[in-house]
Amino acid sequence: MNGIPHLTLDLDQPGVNRGHLVVPGGADCEELWLPVFSLNKGEGSRLLITGGCHGDELEGPIVARRLIEWLPEAQTCGRVIIIPVLNPPAVRAWSRNTPIDGLNLNRVFPGSPDGSVTERIADAISRLVLPMADTVFDLHSFGLRWDFPPASTTHPIANADLMAKTLRMAEAFKLPVTLLWEHNDTPGMFDTWAHSQGKVFVCAEFGGGTVGSEALAIYEAGVRNALIALELVEGKAEYPIFRQRKSSQTLETRSSDELKSPAPGIFEPRCSVLDEIEQGDLIGILHPMDSLSAGSIDIRAPTASVVCAVKSGMHVEADEAVAMLARPIKF
Ligand SMILES: [Zn+2]
């Protein structure tokens, strides 16, 4: 059936239900069937958890699958809807963007029923699933190219009340970093759209190489902490241990806090995430490789800050981001 996105399950039905969100086919591909899990235990928070928006960020889908295993026992009230994979073609291709139309699902919200496949996915989610929730956790990863601490993130929101609620929700994950993240490339993001609909929307981000058991445990603990804060499950929230530390800090980063490479070459990181640095401290070294007569270039911190992300040792282009700095948030 082409044309109309639909659900094969009734999200209002009590108890556990499993089914699919069917995204209509089009000229570019057949219809897509996205597995959906619903657990309705009546009054309480209404939470939507999504993963696999970007196909090369796989912690989220794994954590979402784990939740589906233990939530039926643990959830005491409210409603949880889980879609582990929002973008199946991208996950199958291990690609950030959808390989069929080259679009980034997280830049096309609220989507379009007549658009290409990525826009049709966004449209189906916007119309059929998002209205069922008052809170959304979208599980992402920072990816292989970066070292990034486990973090719950949100962008600045014009509505002060929603901003405060969203930051409180993000802090409830008790991950090492809660990040208020200003960047310029936000039109069409899932969170921007959800915020415009008055939803509390928090992204979880996670970085550093391949999917590992330690990282997954921290990620899952963070989501569990947030479920406890929403009173969907009982238990005591605990700070997960990350690199021998058991702590949490709320930071903000602006577009201007991104450090760029001054030239093409291999970037050598000289700091670690969560390092507290002074103005002038060495962040990394850029080694030009085209000519050995050009010296290596030090990249230094412009201000006192906390290292929030640092690019893995890799070849970068001129003006490519190599680090993100942040500072404790001031209200
Ligand atoms: Zn992502």
Short mmCIF file of C-alpha atoms and ligand atoms in Angstrom, two decimals:
data_model
loop_
_atom_site.label_atom_id
_atom_site.label_comp_id
_atom_site.label_asym_id
_atom_site.label_seq_id
_atom_site.Cartn_x
_atom_site.Cartn_y
_atom_site.Cartn_z
CA MET A 1 0.00 0.00 0.00
CA ASN A 2 1.44 3.32 -1.03
CA GLY A 3 0.46 6.73 0.14
CA ILE A 4 -0.46 6.70 3.81
CA PRO A 5 1.90 6.08 6.71
CA HIS A 6 0.28 3.87 9.32
CA LEU A 7 0.88 1.82 12.46
CA THR A 8 0.14 -1.89 12.63
CA LEU A 9 -0.41 -1.65 16.40
CA ASP A 10 -2.73 0.37 18.62
CA LEU A 11 -0.59 2.57 20.88
CA ASP A 12 -3.57 3.10 23.21
CA GLN A 13 -3.94 -0.59 23.95
CA PRO A 14 -2.87 -1.45 27.53
CA GLY A 15 0.17 -3.60 28.17
CA VAL A 16 2.93 -4.67 25.79
CA ASN A 17 2.36 -4.36 22.07
CA ARG A 18 4.73 -4.87 19.18
CA GLY A 19 4.18 -3.90 15.59
CA HIS A 20 5.45 -1.61 12.88
CA LEU A 21 5.36 1.95 11.65
CA VAL A 22 4.85 1.58 7.91
CA VAL A 23 6.45 4.31 5.82
CA PRO A 24 4.92 4.43 2.34
CA GLY A 25 6.99 3.48 -0.66
CA GLY A 26 7.71 5.85 -3.52
CA ALA A 27 9.63 6.06 -6.75
CA ASP A 28 12.91 5.66 -4.85
CA CYS A 29 12.17 2.59 -2.70
CA GLU A 30 9.59 0.15 -1.37
CA GLU A 31 7.66 0.84 1.81
CA LEU A 32 9.66 0.53 5.03
CA TRP A 33 8.50 -1.32 8.13
CA LEU A 34 10.04 0.15 11.29
CA PRO A 35 9.62 -2.09 14.35
CA VAL A 36 7.76 -0.36 17.19
CA PHE A 37 7.44 -1.43 20.82
CA SER A 38 4.70 0.04 23.01
CA LEU A 39 4.19 -0.45 26.74
CA ASN A 40 1.09 1.26 28.09
CA LYS A 41 0.64 1.16 31.86
CA GLY A 42 -1.89 3.98 32.10
CA GLU A 43 -1.49 7.37 33.72
CA GLY A 44 1.95 8.94 33.92
CA SER A 45 4.69 10.21 31.63
CA ARG A 46 4.46 9.51 27.91
CA LEU A 47 7.94 8.80 26.61
CA LEU A 48 9.20 8.10 23.09
CA ILE A 49 12.67 6.57 22.75
CA THR A 50 14.28 6.47 19.32
CA GLY A 51 17.61 5.25 17.97
CA GLY A 52 19.23 4.70 14.60
CA CYS A 53 18.49 8.16 13.20
CA HIS A 54 22.04 8.10 11.87
CA GLY A 55 23.02 4.69 10.54
CA ASP A 56 26.60 4.73 11.85
CA GLU A 57 25.58 5.37 15.48
CA LEU A 58 24.68 1.97 16.82
CA GLU A 59 24.82 2.29 20.61
CA GLY A 60 21.31 3.75 20.54
CA PRO A 61 19.60 0.84 18.73
CA ILE A 62 21.37 -1.65 21.04
CA VAL A 63 20.36 0.22 24.20
CA ALA A 64 16.79 0.52 22.86
CA ARG A 65 16.65 -3.25 22.30
CA ARG A 66 17.91 -3.84 25.85
CA LEU A 67 15.20 -1.59 27.27
CA ILE A 68 12.55 -3.62 25.46
CA GLU A 69 13.82 -6.70 27.35
CA TRP A 70 13.60 -5.30 30.88
CA LEU A 71 10.94 -2.60 30.73
CA PRO A 72 7.92 -4.95 30.80
CA GLU A 73 9.04 -6.09 34.27
CA ALA A 74 10.23 -2.71 35.52
CA GLN A 75 7.80 -0.10 34.25
CA THR A 76 5.18 0.74 36.86
CA CYS A 77 3.04 3.38 35.11
CA GLY A 78 2.85 5.68 32.10
CA ARG A 79 3.59 4.91 28.49
CA VAL A 80 6.81 4.15 26.65
CA ILE A 81 7.10 3.80 22.89
CA ILE A 82 10.43 2.57 21.52
CA ILE A 83 11.60 2.64 17.90
CA PRO A 84 15.16 1.24 17.96
CA VAL A 85 15.87 2.12 14.33
CA LEU A 86 14.39 5.23 12.70
CA ASN A 87 16.37 4.85 9.50
CA PRO A 88 16.75 1.17 8.48
CA PRO A 89 18.46 1.81 5.10
CA ALA A 90 21.11 3.97 6.80
CA VAL A 91 21.71 1.41 9.58
CA ARG A 92 22.04 -1.41 7.05
CA ALA A 93 24.58 0.67 5.12
CA TRP A 94 26.37 1.88 8.31
CA SER A 95 25.99 5.35 6.90
CA ARG A 96 25.11 8.63 8.64
CA ASN A 97 22.79 9.68 5.82
CA THR A 98 20.21 7.57 3.99
CA PRO A 99 22.08 5.93 1.09
CA ILE A 100 19.03 6.09 -1.20
CA ASP A 101 18.58 9.88 -1.32
CA GLY A 102 21.71 11.06 0.50
CA LEU A 103 19.66 12.99 3.08
CA ASN A 104 20.34 13.37 6.80
CA LEU A 105 17.14 12.30 8.61
CA ASN A 106 18.01 14.74 11.38
CA ARG A 107 17.76 17.70 8.99
CA VAL A 108 14.44 17.04 7.23
CA PHE A 109 11.84 17.22 10.05
CA PRO A 110 8.87 17.43 9.98
CA GLY A 111 9.33 15.69 6.64
CA SER A 112 6.97 15.39 3.72
CA PRO A 113 4.55 12.65 2.60
CA ASP A 114 5.46 13.33 -1.04
CA GLY A 115 9.20 13.64 -0.53
CA SER A 116 12.02 11.15 -0.89
CA VAL A 117 12.36 8.23 1.51
CA THR A 118 14.12 10.18 4.29
CA GLU A 119 11.42 12.86 4.21
CA ARG A 120 8.70 10.19 4.26
CA ILE A 121 10.26 8.60 7.37
CA ALA A 122 10.29 11.99 9.13
CA ASP A 123 6.70 12.63 8.08
CA ALA A 124 5.49 9.28 9.44
CA ILE A 125 7.22 9.86 12.79
CA SER A 126 6.03 13.47 13.04
CA ARG A 127 2.44 12.59 12.33
CA LEU A 128 1.86 9.21 13.97
CA VAL A 129 4.34 8.80 16.81
CA LEU A 130 5.55 12.16 18.11
CA PRO A 131 2.02 13.37 19.06
CA MET A 132 1.73 10.38 21.43
CA ALA A 133 4.66 11.55 23.59
CA ASP A 134 5.36 14.44 25.92
CA THR A 135 9.04 13.55 26.28
CA VAL A 136 11.49 12.19 23.67
CA PHE A 137 14.92 10.60 24.12
CA ASP A 138 16.76 10.32 20.81
CA LEU A 139 19.80 8.09 21.17
CA HIS A 140 22.77 9.17 19.04
CA SER A 141 26.55 8.73 19.09
CA PHE A 142 29.31 11.16 18.27
CA GLY A 143 30.91 8.57 16.04
CA LEU A 144 34.27 7.06 15.31
CA ARG A 145 36.05 10.26 14.44
CA TRP A 146 35.77 11.84 17.85
CA ASP A 147 36.43 11.27 21.49
CA PHE A 148 33.39 12.55 23.31
CA PRO A 149 32.19 11.84 26.85
CA PRO A 150 28.81 10.22 27.45
CA ALA A 151 26.48 13.19 27.38
CA SER A 152 22.86 14.23 27.32
CA THR A 153 22.46 17.24 25.08
CA THR A 154 19.98 19.88 24.08
CA HIS A 155 20.09 22.97 21.95
CA PRO A 156 19.06 26.42 23.22
CA ILE A 157 15.26 26.78 23.19
CA ALA A 158 13.55 30.18 22.96
CA ASN A 159 10.73 29.12 25.31
CA ALA A 160 12.37 29.62 28.75
CA ASP A 161 10.01 27.24 30.53
CA LEU A 162 10.63 24.42 28.04
CA MET A 163 14.36 25.17 28.15
CA ALA A 164 14.44 24.76 31.94
CA LYS A 165 12.37 21.57 31.83
CA THR A 166 14.54 20.13 29.07
CA LEU A 167 17.79 20.90 30.90
CA ARG A 168 16.43 19.32 34.10
CA MET A 169 15.49 16.22 32.10
CA ALA A 170 18.93 16.10 30.48
CA GLU A 171 20.63 16.38 33.88
CA ALA A 172 18.52 13.47 35.16
CA PHE A 173 20.54 11.10 32.95
CA LYS A 174 23.44 11.80 35.37
CA LEU A 175 25.91 11.24 32.55
CA PRO A 176 29.38 12.82 32.85
CA VAL A 177 28.25 15.83 30.80
CA THR A 178 24.95 17.61 30.31
CA LEU A 179 25.55 19.86 27.34
CA LEU A 180 23.69 22.92 26.17
CA TRP A 181 24.94 22.99 22.63
CA GLU A 182 24.57 25.95 20.33
CA HIS A 183 25.29 25.26 16.71
CA ASN A 184 24.10 26.90 13.56
CA ASP A 185 23.01 23.88 11.56
CA THR A 186 19.69 23.23 13.30
CA PRO A 187 16.82 23.63 10.76
CA GLY A 188 14.99 20.37 10.21
CA MET A 189 16.38 18.65 13.30
CA PHE A 190 14.10 16.21 15.10
CA ASP A 191 14.62 18.05 18.38
CA THR A 192 13.94 21.48 16.88
CA TRP A 193 10.66 20.16 15.49
CA ALA A 194 9.72 18.40 18.74
CA HIS A 195 10.53 21.51 20.78
CA SER A 196 8.27 23.54 18.46
CA GLN A 197 5.51 21.09 19.42
CA GLY A 198 6.17 21.75 23.13
CA LYS A 199 7.88 18.40 23.79
CA VAL A 200 10.79 17.89 26.16
CA PHE A 201 13.43 16.40 23.85
CA VAL A 202 16.86 15.20 24.96
CA CYS A 203 19.56 13.68 22.76
CA ALA A 204 22.02 11.25 24.24
CA GLU A 205 25.42 11.40 22.57
CA PHE A 206 28.31 9.09 22.97
CA GLY A 207 31.68 9.03 21.33
CA GLY A 208 34.90 7.21 21.01
CA GLY A 209 35.64 4.43 18.61
CA THR A 210 33.71 1.26 18.27
CA VAL A 211 30.66 0.06 20.20
CA GLY A 212 31.99 -1.41 23.45
CA SER A 213 30.42 -3.06 26.47
CA GLU A 214 31.62 -0.41 28.94
CA ALA A 215 30.21 2.41 26.83
CA LEU A 216 26.91 0.59 26.40
CA ALA A 217 26.61 0.05 30.15
CA ILE A 218 27.06 3.79 30.80
CA TYR A 219 24.60 4.67 28.07
CA GLU A 220 21.98 2.27 29.42
CA ALA A 221 22.53 3.49 33.00
CA GLY A 222 21.93 7.06 31.83
CA VAL A 223 18.64 6.16 30.17
CA ARG A 224 17.59 4.18 33.24
CA ASN A 225 18.34 7.21 35.46
CA ALA A 226 16.10 9.32 33.23
CA LEU A 227 13.30 6.71 33.39
CA ILE A 228 13.54 6.86 37.19
CA ALA A 229 13.29 10.67 37.09
CA LEU A 230 10.13 10.34 34.99
CA GLU A 231 8.79 7.91 37.62
CA LEU A 232 8.26 5.27 34.94
CA VAL A 233 10.45 2.80 36.80
CA GLU A 234 11.47 2.56 40.45
CA GLY A 235 15.02 2.57 41.71
CA LYS A 236 17.88 4.80 42.73
CA ALA A 237 19.62 6.87 40.08
CA GLU A 238 23.40 6.49 40.15
CA TYR A 239 26.24 8.30 38.42
CA PRO A 240 27.95 5.85 36.07
CA ILE A 241 31.74 5.59 36.26
CA PHE A 242 33.55 7.04 33.24
CA ARG A 243 37.35 6.97 33.14
CA GLN A 244 37.64 6.46 36.89
CA ARG A 245 35.35 9.40 37.62
CA LYS A 246 31.84 9.34 39.00
CA SER A 247 30.63 12.84 38.38
CA SER A 248 28.42 15.02 36.27
CA GLN A 249 28.75 18.60 35.07
CA THR A 250 26.46 20.88 33.08
CA LEU A 251 28.33 22.71 30.34
CA GLU A 252 27.52 24.98 27.46
CA THR A 253 29.29 25.24 24.13
CA ARG A 254 28.81 27.82 21.40
CA SER A 255 29.56 27.73 17.70
CA SER A 256 32.64 29.86 18.41
CA ASP A 257 33.96 27.18 20.80
CA GLU A 258 34.77 24.89 17.90
CA LEU A 259 38.50 24.86 17.16
CA LYS A 260 39.35 24.44 13.49
CA SER A 261 42.40 23.04 11.81
CA PRO A 262 44.62 25.80 10.37
CA ALA A 263 45.73 23.64 7.42
CA PRO A 264 45.30 20.18 5.91
CA GLY A 265 47.29 17.46 7.63
CA ILE A 266 47.22 14.84 10.35
CA PHE A 267 45.76 16.04 13.63
CA GLU A 268 47.50 14.74 16.74
CA PRO A 269 45.35 15.19 19.88
CA ARG A 270 47.22 16.41 22.95
CA CYS A 271 44.36 16.55 25.41
CA SER A 272 41.52 14.33 26.57
CA VAL A 273 37.84 14.98 26.99
CA LEU A 274 36.89 16.54 30.35
CA ASP A 275 40.41 18.03 30.76
CA GLU A 276 40.22 21.45 32.37
CA ILE A 277 42.53 23.71 30.43
CA GLU A 278 43.93 27.22 30.70
CA GLN A 279 44.23 29.78 27.94
CA GLY A 280 47.18 28.81 25.74
CA ASP A 281 47.24 25.13 26.71
CA LEU A 282 48.03 22.73 23.89
CA ILE A 283 44.95 21.05 22.40
CA GLY A 284 46.68 19.28 19.54
CA ILE A 285 49.24 19.51 16.79
CA LEU A 286 48.59 19.68 13.07
CA HIS A 287 51.23 17.93 11.00
CA PRO A 288 51.17 19.01 7.32
CA MET A 289 52.05 16.04 5.16
CA ASP A 290 52.21 17.59 1.69
CA SER A 291 55.53 19.27 2.32
CA LEU A 292 58.15 18.54 4.96
CA SER A 293 59.42 22.11 4.78
CA ALA A 294 56.25 23.32 6.48
CA GLY A 295 56.53 22.99 10.26
CA SER A 296 53.94 21.36 12.49
CA ILE A 297 51.42 23.79 13.96
CA ASP A 298 50.35 23.96 17.61
CA ILE A 299 46.61 24.38 18.22
CA ARG A 300 46.06 26.09 21.57
CA ALA A 301 43.08 26.91 23.75
CA PRO A 302 41.88 30.50 23.20
CA THR A 303 40.31 30.63 26.68
CA ALA A 304 40.13 28.68 29.90
CA SER A 305 37.61 25.89 29.30
CA VAL A 306 36.76 22.22 29.54
CA VAL A 307 37.56 19.94 26.60
CA CYS A 308 34.23 18.59 25.43
CA ALA A 309 35.25 16.79 22.23
CA VAL A 310 38.55 16.12 20.54
CA LYS A 311 39.01 14.60 17.11
CA SER A 312 40.76 11.27 16.93
CA GLY A 313 44.19 11.24 15.29
CA MET A 314 43.28 11.48 11.62
CA HIS A 315 43.80 13.44 8.45
CA VAL A 316 41.76 16.66 8.44
CA GLU A 317 41.14 19.40 5.91
CA ALA A 318 41.85 23.09 6.52
CA ASP A 319 39.08 24.67 8.62
CA GLU A 320 37.77 21.28 9.74
CA ALA A 321 36.72 21.05 13.40
CA VAL A 322 39.30 19.32 15.61
CA ALA A 323 38.01 20.11 19.10
CA MET A 324 35.02 21.51 20.94
CA LEU A 325 35.48 23.46 24.14
CA ALA A 326 32.84 24.18 26.74
CA ARG A 327 32.38 25.92 30.07
CA PRO A 328 30.17 25.55 33.12
CA ILE A 329 26.77 26.95 32.35
CA LYS A 330 25.71 30.28 33.86
CA PHE A 331 22.02 30.83 34.42
ZN ZN B 1 23.53 11.26 15.28
#
